[in-house]
XYZ file of C-alpha atoms in Angstrom:
488
model
C 67.395 104.018 62.296
C 66.976 102.181 65.604
C 69.448 103.001 68.361
C 70.218 100.200 70.840
C 69.578 101.093 74.463
C 71.252 99.323 77.354
C 74.259 97.034 77.520
C 75.217 95.059 74.389
C 73.864 91.518 74.205
C 77.341 89.996 74.542
C 78.465 92.338 77.357
C 81.251 90.747 79.428
C 80.207 90.900 83.095
C 82.679 89.529 85.611
C 85.333 90.285 88.196
C 89.058 90.945 88.527
C 91.791 89.615 90.820
C 95.596 89.688 90.874
C 97.903 86.744 91.469
C 99.917 88.469 94.202
C 96.778 89.267 96.217
C 94.994 85.919 96.016
C 97.254 83.010 95.113
C 99.448 82.630 98.182
C 101.848 79.682 97.787
C 104.610 82.252 97.409
C 107.448 79.717 97.572
C 105.623 76.592 96.362
C 106.311 74.520 93.224
C 109.376 76.493 92.208
C 107.975 80.013 92.433
C 110.536 82.723 93.151
C 109.897 85.779 95.351
C 108.298 88.835 93.752
C 108.240 92.474 94.776
C 104.825 91.777 96.365
C 106.338 89.213 98.717
C 108.234 91.881 100.655
C 105.162 94.091 101.159
C 104.527 94.080 104.901
C 101.391 94.732 106.925
C 101.760 97.936 108.940
C 98.491 98.784 110.722
C 99.970 101.940 112.289
C 100.438 103.767 108.990
C 98.689 107.076 108.358
C 96.052 107.670 105.684
C 98.705 109.430 103.608
C 100.967 106.380 103.782
C 98.063 104.128 102.849
C 97.467 106.336 99.804
C 100.524 104.756 98.240
C 103.537 106.625 99.549
C 104.911 103.753 101.631
C 108.633 103.522 100.995
C 110.918 100.537 100.485
C 114.653 100.227 100.917
C 117.411 97.724 100.327
C 117.512 97.070 104.079
C 113.772 96.385 104.234
C 114.042 93.921 101.347
C 116.918 92.115 103.028
C 114.967 91.887 106.289
C 111.909 90.560 104.491
C 113.849 87.865 102.669
C 115.516 86.796 105.925
C 112.011 86.084 107.268
C 110.584 82.975 105.553
C 107.148 83.290 107.190
C 103.977 84.959 105.941
C 103.044 86.432 109.335
C 104.035 90.013 108.492
C 103.771 89.636 104.710
C 100.118 88.927 103.902
C 100.515 88.741 100.130
C 102.637 85.658 100.632
C 99.552 83.805 101.872
C 96.829 85.588 99.883
C 93.559 83.654 100.165
C 95.067 80.368 98.937
C 93.587 80.705 95.454
C 96.507 78.581 94.242
C 94.921 75.544 95.869
C 91.262 76.669 95.923
C 90.826 78.121 92.445
C 88.239 75.514 91.398
C 86.104 76.325 94.431
C 86.329 80.046 93.712
C 85.679 79.691 89.996
C 82.582 77.624 90.791
C 81.265 80.538 92.864
C 81.969 82.969 90.024
C 80.203 80.655 87.589
C 77.247 80.488 89.954
C 76.984 84.270 89.690
C 77.000 83.880 85.920
C 80.389 85.447 85.175
C 81.116 85.866 81.492
C 84.732 86.818 82.162
C 87.382 86.924 84.878
C 90.454 89.106 84.804
C 93.478 87.409 86.368
C 97.232 87.912 86.243
C 100.184 85.604 85.781
C 102.854 85.740 88.469
C 106.030 86.256 86.419
C 108.201 84.664 89.123
C 106.034 81.523 89.073
C 107.146 81.006 85.459
C 110.697 82.404 85.698
C 111.669 82.464 89.416
C 114.426 85.072 89.002
C 113.325 86.332 85.609
C 116.621 85.315 83.992
C 116.227 81.548 83.585
C 116.377 80.233 80.037
C 113.864 77.475 80.753
C 110.480 78.223 82.331
C 109.202 76.499 85.438
C 106.854 73.779 84.191
C 104.835 73.573 87.412
C 104.065 77.263 87.170
C 103.044 76.951 83.535
C 100.837 73.984 84.340
C 99.034 75.845 87.129
C 97.862 78.581 84.773
C 96.998 76.059 82.079
C 94.801 74.285 84.616
C 93.285 77.601 85.712
C 92.434 78.766 82.191
C 91.148 75.331 81.215
C 88.771 75.310 84.174
C 87.618 78.821 83.311
C 86.901 77.702 79.761
C 84.978 74.686 81.055
C 82.782 77.065 83.043
C 82.349 79.402 80.032
C 84.327 82.175 81.746
C 86.455 84.140 79.267
C 89.965 84.827 80.661
C 91.364 88.350 80.505
C 95.003 87.997 81.466
C 97.359 90.693 82.750
C 101.002 89.862 82.151
C 102.423 92.149 84.847
C 100.305 93.136 87.846
C 102.588 94.477 90.595
C 104.590 91.244 90.860
C 107.850 91.347 88.900
C 110.570 88.946 90.109
C 112.333 90.425 93.130
C 115.678 89.263 91.743
C 115.327 91.619 88.758
C 114.512 94.478 91.093
C 117.548 93.867 93.250
C 119.990 93.160 90.418
C 118.937 95.842 87.941
C 116.905 98.302 90.020
C 113.876 96.954 88.220
C 112.815 98.296 84.848
C 115.497 100.997 84.880
C 117.859 98.538 83.205
C 117.174 97.808 79.511
C 117.951 94.099 79.985
C 114.633 93.671 81.770
C 112.837 94.343 78.461
C 114.406 91.197 77.027
C 113.399 89.112 80.036
C 109.792 90.360 79.951
C 109.472 89.690 76.228
C 110.800 86.158 76.792
C 108.282 85.578 79.605
C 105.414 86.944 77.512
C 106.265 84.812 74.500
C 106.236 81.701 76.654
C 102.793 82.659 77.947
C 101.420 83.390 74.469
C 102.712 80.109 73.100
C 101.485 77.996 76.031
C 98.028 79.560 76.352
C 97.296 80.495 72.740
C 94.302 78.171 72.633
C 92.925 79.330 75.975
C 93.361 83.120 76.178
C 92.229 85.724 73.651
C 92.225 88.938 75.739
C 95.504 90.221 77.179
C 96.764 93.280 79.065
C 100.441 94.170 79.386
C 100.961 96.265 82.545
C 98.467 96.928 85.292
C 98.077 100.671 85.903
C 101.336 101.445 84.130
C 100.905 105.106 85.165
C 101.343 104.151 88.830
C 105.122 104.060 88.390
C 105.143 107.687 89.550
C 103.187 106.861 92.707
C 104.790 103.599 93.805
C 107.834 102.890 91.608
C 108.897 99.776 93.523
C 105.526 98.044 93.306
C 105.040 98.954 89.653
C 108.566 98.721 88.274
C 110.855 97.284 90.955
C 112.683 100.592 91.485
C 114.382 100.772 94.907
C 114.637 104.434 95.959
C 117.972 104.158 97.763
C 119.465 102.663 94.603
C 118.690 105.832 92.630
C 121.411 108.501 92.355
C 120.548 111.515 94.488
C 118.401 113.971 92.579
C 117.912 111.515 89.704
C 114.666 109.868 90.824
C 112.666 111.298 87.913
C 115.321 110.201 85.445
C 115.194 106.635 86.769
C 111.373 106.515 86.818
C 110.839 107.823 83.289
C 113.635 105.685 81.889
C 112.010 102.630 83.451
C 108.632 103.713 82.114
C 110.047 104.040 78.606
C 111.342 100.493 78.843
C 107.882 99.287 79.922
C 106.177 101.132 77.070
C 108.596 99.688 74.515
C 108.202 96.213 76.007
C 104.428 96.620 75.841
C 104.594 97.396 72.131
C 106.986 94.508 71.489
C 104.792 91.927 73.201
C 101.698 93.349 71.487
C 103.408 92.486 68.191
C 104.305 89.014 69.459
C 100.787 88.363 70.735
C 99.236 89.096 67.344
C 101.741 86.865 65.578
C 101.441 83.934 67.983
C 97.689 84.144 68.671
C 95.749 85.164 65.553
C 92.561 87.001 66.481
C 93.826 87.955 69.938
C 93.212 91.404 71.411
C 95.750 93.360 73.441
C 94.847 96.290 75.675
C 96.540 98.845 77.874
C 95.452 99.519 81.465
C 95.191 102.973 83.022
C 94.339 104.216 86.505
C 91.556 106.684 85.666
C 92.166 109.486 88.160
C 89.266 111.727 87.195
C 89.949 115.134 88.722
C 87.699 118.190 88.971
C 88.694 121.780 89.813
C 87.855 122.422 93.467
C 86.415 125.792 92.418
C 85.979 127.733 89.185
C 89.061 129.775 90.071
C 91.183 129.631 86.871
C 94.186 128.613 88.973
C 92.252 125.528 90.162
C 91.184 124.790 86.587
C 94.763 125.023 85.337
C 96.253 122.718 87.962
C 93.426 120.239 87.338
C 94.033 120.331 83.597
C 97.695 119.490 84.171
C 96.860 116.617 86.480
C 94.449 115.105 83.960
C 96.916 115.512 81.091
C 99.565 113.749 83.157
C 97.109 110.920 83.836
C 96.337 110.419 80.134
C 99.891 110.460 78.833
C 100.623 106.782 79.557
C 97.643 105.524 77.580
C 98.298 108.140 74.882
C 101.599 106.447 74.067
C 100.017 103.001 73.861
C 96.995 104.124 71.818
C 98.552 106.733 69.523
C 102.050 105.239 69.408
C 103.980 108.367 70.340
C 104.865 110.602 73.248
C 102.586 113.659 73.519
C 104.335 116.938 72.697
C 103.351 118.454 76.044
C 104.778 115.438 77.879
C 108.105 115.767 76.076
C 108.254 119.413 77.121
C 107.392 118.466 80.712
C 110.219 115.909 80.769
C 112.607 118.501 79.345
C 111.642 120.947 82.088
C 112.255 118.225 84.694
C 115.725 117.663 83.274
C 114.826 114.137 82.175
C 116.568 112.774 79.088
C 115.262 109.345 78.075
C 117.815 107.040 76.503
C 116.260 105.331 73.486
C 117.616 102.603 71.272
C 117.310 102.800 67.489
C 113.842 101.665 66.478
C 112.105 102.399 69.797
C 109.877 105.144 68.418
C 109.035 103.067 65.357
C 108.114 100.120 67.592
C 105.794 102.283 69.689
C 104.097 103.604 66.548
C 103.702 100.255 64.820
C 102.212 98.205 67.655
C 99.431 100.093 69.400
C 96.687 98.489 71.479
C 93.283 97.204 70.374
C 91.313 98.469 73.350
C 91.650 100.590 76.481
C 90.996 99.174 79.936
C 91.013 101.162 83.128
C 90.353 101.195 86.849
C 87.922 103.652 88.385
C 87.222 103.883 92.101
C 86.610 107.529 92.880
C 87.113 111.092 91.650
C 89.334 113.775 93.116
C 89.393 117.554 93.154
C 92.439 119.793 92.944
C 93.169 123.286 94.173
C 95.991 125.766 93.817
C 95.262 126.961 97.357
C 97.488 125.521 100.071
C 95.996 124.008 103.191
C 92.908 122.424 101.653
C 91.675 119.261 103.379
C 92.867 116.212 101.470
C 91.568 112.671 101.403
C 92.849 109.316 100.213
C 92.178 107.660 96.887
C 93.605 104.889 94.733
C 97.289 105.366 95.669
C 96.894 109.132 95.475
C 95.659 112.066 97.563
C 93.220 114.735 96.437
C 91.345 117.705 97.834
C 88.141 116.534 99.514
C 84.945 117.065 97.562
C 82.173 118.323 99.902
C 79.446 116.948 97.615
C 80.474 113.292 97.868
C 80.285 110.582 100.560
C 83.341 108.463 101.388
C 84.162 104.810 102.035
C 85.590 103.494 105.303
C 89.034 104.248 103.871
C 88.244 107.817 102.830
C 87.803 107.143 99.099
C 85.070 109.439 97.804
C 82.179 107.729 96.022
C 81.293 109.326 92.674
C 79.186 107.208 90.268
C 78.674 110.134 87.873
C 82.453 110.395 87.647
C 82.472 106.946 86.038
C 80.145 108.140 83.266
C 82.306 111.233 82.826
C 85.403 109.021 82.622
C 83.844 106.734 80.016
C 82.813 109.664 77.841
C 86.220 111.346 78.182
C 88.143 108.164 77.359
C 86.005 107.186 74.388
C 86.034 110.688 72.950
C 89.820 110.834 73.306
C 90.778 107.361 72.071
C 87.879 106.096 69.879
C 88.793 102.582 70.986
C 86.576 99.975 72.655
C 86.636 100.342 76.440
C 86.404 97.904 79.321
C 86.282 98.736 83.026
C 88.603 96.201 84.646
C 88.583 97.512 88.230
C 85.782 99.197 90.164
C 84.530 98.603 93.681
C 84.632 99.724 97.289
C 86.659 98.481 100.227
C 84.510 98.203 103.348
C 84.386 96.605 106.789
C 81.878 93.742 106.607
C 80.099 92.296 109.640
C 79.137 88.622 109.819
C 75.754 88.093 111.493
C 75.142 85.305 114.013
C 73.537 83.169 111.317
C 76.585 83.648 109.064
C 74.940 86.094 106.668
C 76.648 89.279 105.461
C 74.262 92.133 104.718
C 76.228 94.542 102.546
C 73.562 96.930 101.250
C 76.230 99.656 101.042
C 78.115 97.603 98.455
C 74.955 96.902 96.469
C 74.169 100.623 96.436
C 77.704 101.441 95.265
C 77.487 99.056 92.323
C 73.888 99.907 91.440
C 74.695 103.596 91.228
C 77.805 102.985 89.113
C 76.027 100.549 86.769
C 73.300 103.091 86.079
C 75.935 105.619 85.042
C 77.645 103.007 82.863
C 74.349 102.358 81.112
C 73.872 106.076 80.483
C 77.348 106.259 78.934
C 76.559 103.298 76.672
C 73.268 104.905 75.676
C 75.232 108.063 74.813
C 77.307 106.059 72.330
C 80.325 104.845 74.304
C 81.652 101.474 73.059
C 81.894 99.638 76.394
C 82.252 95.876 75.975
C 82.821 94.667 79.520
C 83.025 95.244 83.254
C 85.024 93.361 85.897
C 84.522 94.364 89.518
C 87.400 94.707 91.918
C 87.230 92.274 93.459
C 84.618 89.517 93.340
C 86.149 87.822 96.383
C 87.824 89.271 99.472
C 91.595 89.468 99.048
C 94.719 91.136 100.414
C 94.634 94.877 99.745
C 97.265 96.116 97.292
C 97.946 99.355 99.146
C 97.541 98.394 102.806
C 98.088 94.597 102.811
C 94.918 94.387 104.903
C 92.267 91.695 104.718
C 89.695 93.765 106.592
C 89.414 96.102 103.609
C 86.898 93.859 101.893
C 85.746 94.218 98.295
C 84.143 90.907 97.452
C 80.745 89.432 96.765
C 82.294 86.371 98.402
C 83.465 86.592 102.028
C 86.726 84.884 103.011
C 87.176 83.938 106.658
C 90.588 85.466 107.348
C 91.624 88.494 109.380
C 94.477 90.949 108.920
C 96.878 88.680 110.813
C 96.036 85.565 108.822
C 93.751 83.963 111.395
C 90.678 82.139 110.114
C 89.523 79.060 108.245
C 89.613 80.626 104.745
C 86.052 79.350 104.283
C 84.101 81.104 101.555
C 80.540 82.401 102.019
C 78.118 84.417 99.903
C 77.237 87.999 100.818
C 73.906 89.628 99.929
C 75.704 91.367 97.059
C 76.525 87.934 95.590
C 72.865 87.271 94.867
C 72.238 90.827 93.679
C 75.132 90.772 91.184
C 73.898 87.404 89.915
C 70.558 89.053 89.037
C 72.329 91.936 87.319
C 74.278 89.545 85.102
C 71.222 87.395 84.360
C 69.298 90.502 83.255
C 72.314 92.034 81.443
C 72.165 95.102 83.649
C 68.419 95.611 83.590
C 67.940 94.400 87.189
C 69.294 97.528 88.862
C 66.482 98.433 91.234
């Protein structure tokens, strides 16, 4: 028996972006405001705030909506992908992309979320986008909800806490499935659905000062239940409307190690990892884990369920598991340990790992560990839909951008991916975050650059928005051409 070594022949190399971080045009062609459009740029925030604990309030939302400009709200302007998508897709095609993960801005289709008739201009934009991707032989992977629910639903219902939002999301999803059934095969429901515990407003439209005092957990887990039920419902609809389609869930993989072999460190780490898995567990296995139910009971959380909810979760599980991986963390039961930032979370600093400019620790081996853990747990095909490093790039006098640090980051991670595949992990694709510089989700900065393509814009929106190729652009092109063999 011959065992295949290396990435599968049809491996889906590409990149990933989100509508609220690239499109701009926040109030153009009938689009309504989303929760992302009130995210302001605050350069004075601490590392802890940047880790995802930035608050929001009713007053802050009102102030943001009284300001029609994009000066202090960078996600409103993005990088003008709405008007420049053909230019950007051409660059991705030049690199040889097999796939591109994008998201649909819900409020571009239903401005408040409650309209009975969708906004045709919004629908047409995504039809044009997917058609152009198809013309360039780039397979769309489409996220239905990526941190951009209509602001009106957040304000009126405190986001996903209210059951009515399930109906509105299902309606939106059905419209998308019907309109794009000949263009899109791969779908994701919620981006990093687990992040509701870290930034409930961004993920689920929950406004903290609208929660009854002492009932924050109740509101968060009730909203999460509604998202999980909605995810199962639209998975059913997707299969019925688009035969042969594939629906996945999306998890933030927060790989955590014990800081020491002290059993207390091991125990707290075990709990953190179990809590991280629970969200995907529901979508893969179709039921709440027993330990999670006990945890909710101990928190005093009692989830209100409608008849049929548990049956819906069980009947309509996902086809594959997608996840983001940026770094690993360590955890300790000992107070006072030095902590460092990560993907919307803090962890105890690992002395064996280097860090990015934003304090995220770089751990390529952790990606292999994550792949093996996820595949062993779920036995479902996997795809990495976010991975990359934010860095400060310098433009040389001749306009070149020499980003060897980014090349090293990807090279080291790709080697670990290959080892996981060789070990037997069913990994069918990889989309970097992000192939082009964009507005940061957590900090609303532009200077936190991820892309292979440089965008001439600073944190305050100054610049021409011209696109230029970094050294990593040409390197990633070689990787794709060689299907991951060109890693030296």
